[in-house]
Amino acid sequence: MITVRLTDLLSGEEGAFSHQLRYLTDALGKAERPWSVLKWLRTSPAAQLLAALAADHTEISHDVLDALPQDRNARYIREVLVATGALLQRQENLARLELWVKKTVENLPSHQARIIRPFAEWSVVRDARRRATRGRIHLQRGRRRPP
């Protein structure tokens, strides 16, 4: 039943089913609690987003997901696709930082962007890339409390 529902949800308009999403359907089809998966498919905004992506794109890539508003549904879909092997894993914190810098600089007036872009790309992002290669990049939300 889950496999049929997933195939219906993730098929394009002409019934074409992306082989990339086969990993996801296999993983969800083997769920211990199939009714919770069916409920997720019916009610979750993330499932609706996934269905829209499957209908609009022959392949869902990190670039396709980066073009979406970066809300929790888009992040969740990315995590699910990576966890099931449908997308390759990437240094997500670094990619989010690069995306944030790009979008932030694009929204600045040109006289500010001329100053901020080089600093952001050559100092902040470059340092983050260096730390990412060492496995030491983390994005913090708010201040950390001392132990």
C-alpha positions as protocol buffer text, in pm:
chain_id: "A"
residue {
  index: 1
  type: MET
  ca { x: 0 y: 0 z: 0 }
}
residue {
  index: 2
  type: ILE
  ca { x: 283 y: 242 z: 86 }
}
residue {
  index: 3
  type: THR
  ca { x: 467 y: 164 z: -235 }
}
residue {
  index: 4
  type: VAL
  ca { x: 156 y: 235 z: -442 }
}
residue {
  index: 5
  type: ARG
  ca { x: 92 y: 564 z: -257 }
}
residue {
  index: 6
  type: LEU
  ca { x: 457 y: 667 z: -295 }
}
residue {
  index: 7
  type: THR
  ca { x: 460 y: 584 z: -664 }
}
residue {
  index: 8
  type: ASP
  ca { x: 142 y: 790 z: -716 }
}
residue {
  index: 9
  type: LEU
  ca { x: 281 y: 1081 z: -515 }
}
residue {
  index: 10
  type: LEU
  ca { x: 627 y: 1086 z: -671 }
}
residue {
  index: 11
  type: SER
  ca { x: 536 y: 1017 z: -1032 }
}
residue {
  index: 12
  type: GLY
  ca { x: 547 y: 1305 z: -1276 }
}
residue {
  index: 13
  type: GLU
  ca { x: 245 y: 1425 z: -1473 }
}
residue {
  index: 14
  type: GLU
  ca { x: 293 y: 1158 z: -1737 }
}
residue {
  index: 15
  type: GLY
  ca { x: 345 y: 883 z: -1480 }
}
residue {
  index: 16
  type: ALA
  ca { x: 724 y: 893 z: -1516 }
}
residue {
  index: 17
  type: PHE
  ca { x: 900 y: 788 z: -1199 }
}
residue {
  index: 18
  type: SER
  ca { x: 1250 y: 906 z: -1123 }
}
residue {
  index: 19
  type: HIS
  ca { x: 1495 y: 623 z: -1058 }
}
residue {
  index: 20
  type: GLN
  ca { x: 1663 y: 856 z: -810 }
}
residue {
  index: 21
  type: LEU
  ca { x: 1355 y: 836 z: -585 }
}
residue {
  index: 22
  type: ARG
  ca { x: 1358 y: 455 z: -591 }
}
residue {
  index: 23
  type: TYR
  ca { x: 1594 y: 464 z: -291 }
}
residue {
  index: 24
  type: LEU
  ca { x: 1341 y: 668 z: -97 }
}
residue {
  index: 25
  type: THR
  ca { x: 1043 y: 450 z: -189 }
}
residue {
  index: 26
  type: ASP
  ca { x: 1238 y: 137 z: -93 }
}
residue {
  index: 27
  type: ALA
  ca { x: 1334 y: 283 z: 246 }
}
residue {
  index: 28
  type: LEU
  ca { x: 984 y: 410 z: 326 }
}
residue {
  index: 29
  type: GLY
  ca { x: 828 y: 86 z: 201 }
}
residue {
  index: 30
  type: LYS
  ca { x: 1027 y: -106 z: 463 }
}
residue {
  index: 31
  type: ALA
  ca { x: 916 y: 116 z: 753 }
}
residue {
  index: 32
  type: GLU
  ca { x: 825 y: -61 z: 1075 }
}
residue {
  index: 33
  type: ARG
  ca { x: 509 y: 149 z: 1113 }
}
residue {
  index: 34
  type: PRO
  ca { x: 355 y: 185 z: 767 }
}
residue {
  index: 35
  type: TRP
  ca { x: 56 y: 385 z: 895 }
}
residue {
  index: 36
  type: SER
  ca { x: 283 y: 661 z: 1023 }
}
residue {
  index: 37
  type: VAL
  ca { x: 442 y: 683 z: 677 }
}
residue {
  index: 38
  type: LEU
  ca { x: 98 y: 706 z: 516 }
}
residue {
  index: 39
  type: LYS
  ca { x: -1 y: 980 z: 760 }
}
residue {
  index: 40
  type: TRP
  ca { x: 321 y: 1168 z: 680 }
}
residue {
  index: 41
  type: LEU
  ca { x: 247 y: 1140 z: 309 }
}
residue {
  index: 42
  type: ARG
  ca { x: -107 y: 1277 z: 357 }
}
residue {
  index: 43
  type: THR
  ca { x: -40 y: 1560 z: 602 }
}
residue {
  index: 44
  type: SER
  ca { x: 321 y: 1674 z: 591 }
}
residue {
  index: 45
  type: PRO
  ca { x: 419 y: 1993 z: 407 }
}
residue {
  index: 46
  type: ALA
  ca { x: 756 y: 1827 z: 344 }
}
residue {
  index: 47
  type: ALA
  ca { x: 585 y: 1538 z: 163 }
}
residue {
  index: 48
  type: GLN
  ca { x: 388 y: 1789 z: -45 }
}
residue {
  index: 49
  type: LEU
  ca { x: 713 y: 1967 z: -131 }
}
residue {
  index: 50
  type: LEU
  ca { x: 871 y: 1637 z: -231 }
}
residue {
  index: 51
  type: ALA
  ca { x: 575 y: 1558 z: -456 }
}
residue {
  index: 52
  type: ALA
  ca { x: 600 y: 1901 z: -620 }
}
residue {
  index: 53
  type: LEU
  ca { x: 973 y: 1856 z: -677 }
}
residue {
  index: 54
  type: ALA
  ca { x: 918 y: 1512 z: -829 }
}
residue {
  index: 55
  type: ALA
  ca { x: 651 y: 1653 z: -1062 }
}
residue {
  index: 56
  type: ASP
  ca { x: 865 y: 1950 z: -1173 }
}
residue {
  index: 57
  type: HIS
  ca { x: 1212 y: 1795 z: -1203 }
}
residue {
  index: 58
  type: THR
  ca { x: 1345 y: 1481 z: -1364 }
}
residue {
  index: 59
  type: GLU
  ca { x: 1625 y: 1483 z: -1108 }
}
residue {
  index: 60
  type: ILE
  ca { x: 1632 y: 1646 z: -767 }
}
residue {
  index: 61
  type: SER
  ca { x: 1977 y: 1785 z: -695 }
}
residue {
  index: 62
  type: HIS
  ca { x: 2135 y: 1997 z: -427 }
}
residue {
  index: 63
  type: ASP
  ca { x: 2114 y: 2290 z: -670 }
}
residue {
  index: 64
  type: VAL
  ca { x: 1738 y: 2240 z: -712 }
}
residue {
  index: 65
  type: LEU
  ca { x: 1695 y: 2232 z: -333 }
}
residue {
  index: 66
  type: ASP
  ca { x: 1924 y: 2535 z: -291 }
}
residue {
  index: 67
  type: ALA
  ca { x: 1691 y: 2737 z: -515 }
}
residue {
  index: 68
  type: LEU
  ca { x: 1403 y: 2683 z: -272 }
}
residue {
  index: 69
  type: PRO
  ca { x: 1336 y: 2892 z: 36 }
}
residue {
  index: 70
  type: GLN
  ca { x: 1560 y: 2743 z: 303 }
}
residue {
  index: 71
  type: ASP
  ca { x: 1291 y: 2645 z: 550 }
}
residue {
  index: 72
  type: ARG
  ca { x: 1266 y: 2332 z: 761 }
}
residue {
  index: 73
  type: ASN
  ca { x: 1072 y: 2142 z: 493 }
}
residue {
  index: 74
  type: ALA
  ca { x: 1344 y: 2189 z: 232 }
}
residue {
  index: 75
  type: ARG
  ca { x: 1612 y: 2095 z: 486 }
}
residue {
  index: 76
  type: TYR
  ca { x: 1414 y: 1786 z: 588 }
}
residue {
  index: 77
  type: ILE
  ca { x: 1368 y: 1671 z: 228 }
}
residue {
  index: 78
  type: ARG
  ca { x: 1741 y: 1716 z: 167 }
}
residue {
  index: 79
  type: GLU
  ca { x: 1825 y: 1514 z: 479 }
}
residue {
  index: 80
  type: VAL
  ca { x: 1587 y: 1234 z: 379 }
}
residue {
  index: 81
  type: LEU
  ca { x: 1725 y: 1218 z: 25 }
}
residue {
  index: 82
  type: VAL
  ca { x: 2083 y: 1208 z: 153 }
}
residue {
  index: 83
  type: ALA
  ca { x: 2000 y: 947 z: 418 }
}
residue {
  index: 84
  type: THR
  ca { x: 1838 y: 718 z: 161 }
}
residue {
  index: 85
  type: GLY
  ca { x: 2119 y: 761 z: -91 }
}
residue {
  index: 86
  type: ALA
  ca { x: 1914 y: 954 z: -347 }
}
residue {
  index: 87
  type: LEU
  ca { x: 2149 y: 1252 z: -307 }
}
residue {
  index: 88
  type: LEU
  ca { x: 2520 y: 1252 z: -241 }
}
residue {
  index: 89
  type: GLN
  ca { x: 2628 y: 1376 z: 98 }
}
residue {
  index: 90
  type: ARG
  ca { x: 2796 y: 1716 z: 111 }
}
residue {
  index: 91
  type: GLN
  ca { x: 2935 y: 1945 z: 379 }
}
residue {
  index: 92
  type: GLU
  ca { x: 2594 y: 2090 z: 456 }
}
residue {
  index: 93
  type: ASN
  ca { x: 2698 y: 2364 z: 698 }
}
residue {
  index: 94
  type: LEU
  ca { x: 2951 y: 2498 z: 450 }
}
residue {
  index: 95
  type: ALA
  ca { x: 2698 y: 2485 z: 166 }
}
residue {
  index: 96
  type: ARG
  ca { x: 2440 y: 2669 z: 378 }
}
residue {
  index: 97
  type: LEU
  ca { x: 2696 y: 2938 z: 460 }
}
residue {
  index: 98
  type: GLU
  ca { x: 2789 y: 2981 z: 91 }
}
residue {
  index: 99
  type: LEU
  ca { x: 2422 y: 3002 z: -6 }
}
residue {
  index: 100
  type: TRP
  ca { x: 2351 y: 3257 z: 268 }
}
residue {
  index: 101
  type: VAL
  ca { x: 2646 y: 3475 z: 161 }
}
residue {
  index: 102
  type: LYS
  ca { x: 2536 y: 3463 z: -202 }
}
residue {
  index: 103
  type: LYS
  ca { x: 2175 y: 3557 z: -127 }
}
residue {
  index: 104
  type: THR
  ca { x: 2270 y: 3822 z: 127 }
}
residue {
  index: 105
  type: VAL
  ca { x: 2518 y: 3994 z: -104 }
}
residue {
  index: 106
  type: GLU
  ca { x: 2269 y: 3987 z: -393 }
}
residue {
  index: 107
  type: ASN
  ca { x: 2024 y: 4187 z: -182 }
}
residue {
  index: 108
  type: LEU
  ca { x: 2274 y: 4459 z: -91 }
}
residue {
  index: 109
  type: PRO
  ca { x: 2310 y: 4788 z: -276 }
}
residue {
  index: 110
  type: SER
  ca { x: 2596 y: 4771 z: -526 }
}
residue {
  index: 111
  type: HIS
  ca { x: 2825 y: 5006 z: -330 }
}
residue {
  index: 112
  type: GLN
  ca { x: 2796 y: 4777 z: -25 }
}
residue {
  index: 113
  type: ALA
  ca { x: 2820 y: 4455 z: -223 }
}
residue {
  index: 114
  type: ARG
  ca { x: 3156 y: 4567 z: -371 }
}
residue {
  index: 115
  type: ILE
  ca { x: 3298 y: 4572 z: -19 }
}
residue {
  index: 116
  type: ILE
  ca { x: 3113 y: 4283 z: 146 }
}
residue {
  index: 117
  type: ARG
  ca { x: 3142 y: 4021 z: -133 }
}
residue {
  index: 118
  type: PRO
  ca { x: 3525 y: 4001 z: -138 }
}
residue {
  index: 119
  type: PHE
  ca { x: 3543 y: 3994 z: 241 }
}
residue {
  index: 120
  type: ALA
  ca { x: 3273 y: 3726 z: 267 }
}
residue {
  index: 121
  type: GLU
  ca { x: 3418 y: 3507 z: -7 }
}
residue {
  index: 122
  type: TRP
  ca { x: 3787 y: 3546 z: 67 }
}
residue {
  index: 123
  type: SER
  ca { x: 3777 y: 3559 z: 444 }
}
residue {
  index: 124
  type: VAL
  ca { x: 3465 y: 3406 z: 592 }
}
residue {
  index: 125
  type: VAL
  ca { x: 3385 y: 3135 z: 335 }
}
residue {
  index: 126
  type: ARG
  ca { x: 3752 y: 3051 z: 270 }
}
residue {
  index: 127
  type: ASP
  ca { x: 3810 y: 3003 z: 643 }
}
residue {
  index: 128
  type: ALA
  ca { x: 3497 y: 2788 z: 667 }
}
residue {
  index: 129
  type: ARG
  ca { x: 3617 y: 2571 z: 375 }
}
residue {
  index: 130
  type: ARG
  ca { x: 3951 y: 2523 z: 547 }
}
residue {
  index: 131
  type: ARG
  ca { x: 3779 y: 2420 z: 870 }
}
residue {
  index: 132
  type: ALA
  ca { x: 3538 y: 2194 z: 679 }
}
residue {
  index: 133
  type: THR
  ca { x: 3825 y: 1998 z: 526 }
}
residue {
  index: 134
  type: ARG
  ca { x: 3944 y: 1934 z: 881 }
}
residue {
  index: 135
  type: GLY
  ca { x: 3590 y: 1840 z: 987 }
}
residue {
  index: 136
  type: ARG
  ca { x: 3560 y: 2130 z: 1226 }
}
residue {
  index: 137
  type: ILE
  ca { x: 3284 y: 2352 z: 1091 }
}
residue {
  index: 138
  type: HIS
  ca { x: 2967 y: 2405 z: 1290 }
}
residue {
  index: 139
  type: LEU
  ca { x: 2702 y: 2672 z: 1261 }
}
residue {
  index: 140
  type: GLN
  ca { x: 2592 y: 2803 z: 1596 }
}
residue {
  index: 141
  type: ARG
  ca { x: 2253 y: 2943 z: 1677 }
}
residue {
  index: 142
  type: GLY
  ca { x: 2271 y: 3193 z: 1955 }
}
residue {
  index: 143
  type: ARG
  ca { x: 2543 y: 3205 z: 2215 }
}
residue {
  index: 144
  type: ARG
  ca { x: 2687 y: 2895 z: 2373 }
}
residue {
  index: 145
  type: ARG
  ca { x: 2677 y: 2874 z: 2746 }
}
residue {
  index: 146
  type: PRO
  ca { x: 2999 y: 2793 z: 2922 }
}
residue {
  index: 147
  type: PRO
  ca { x: 3012 y: 2438 z: 3066 }
}
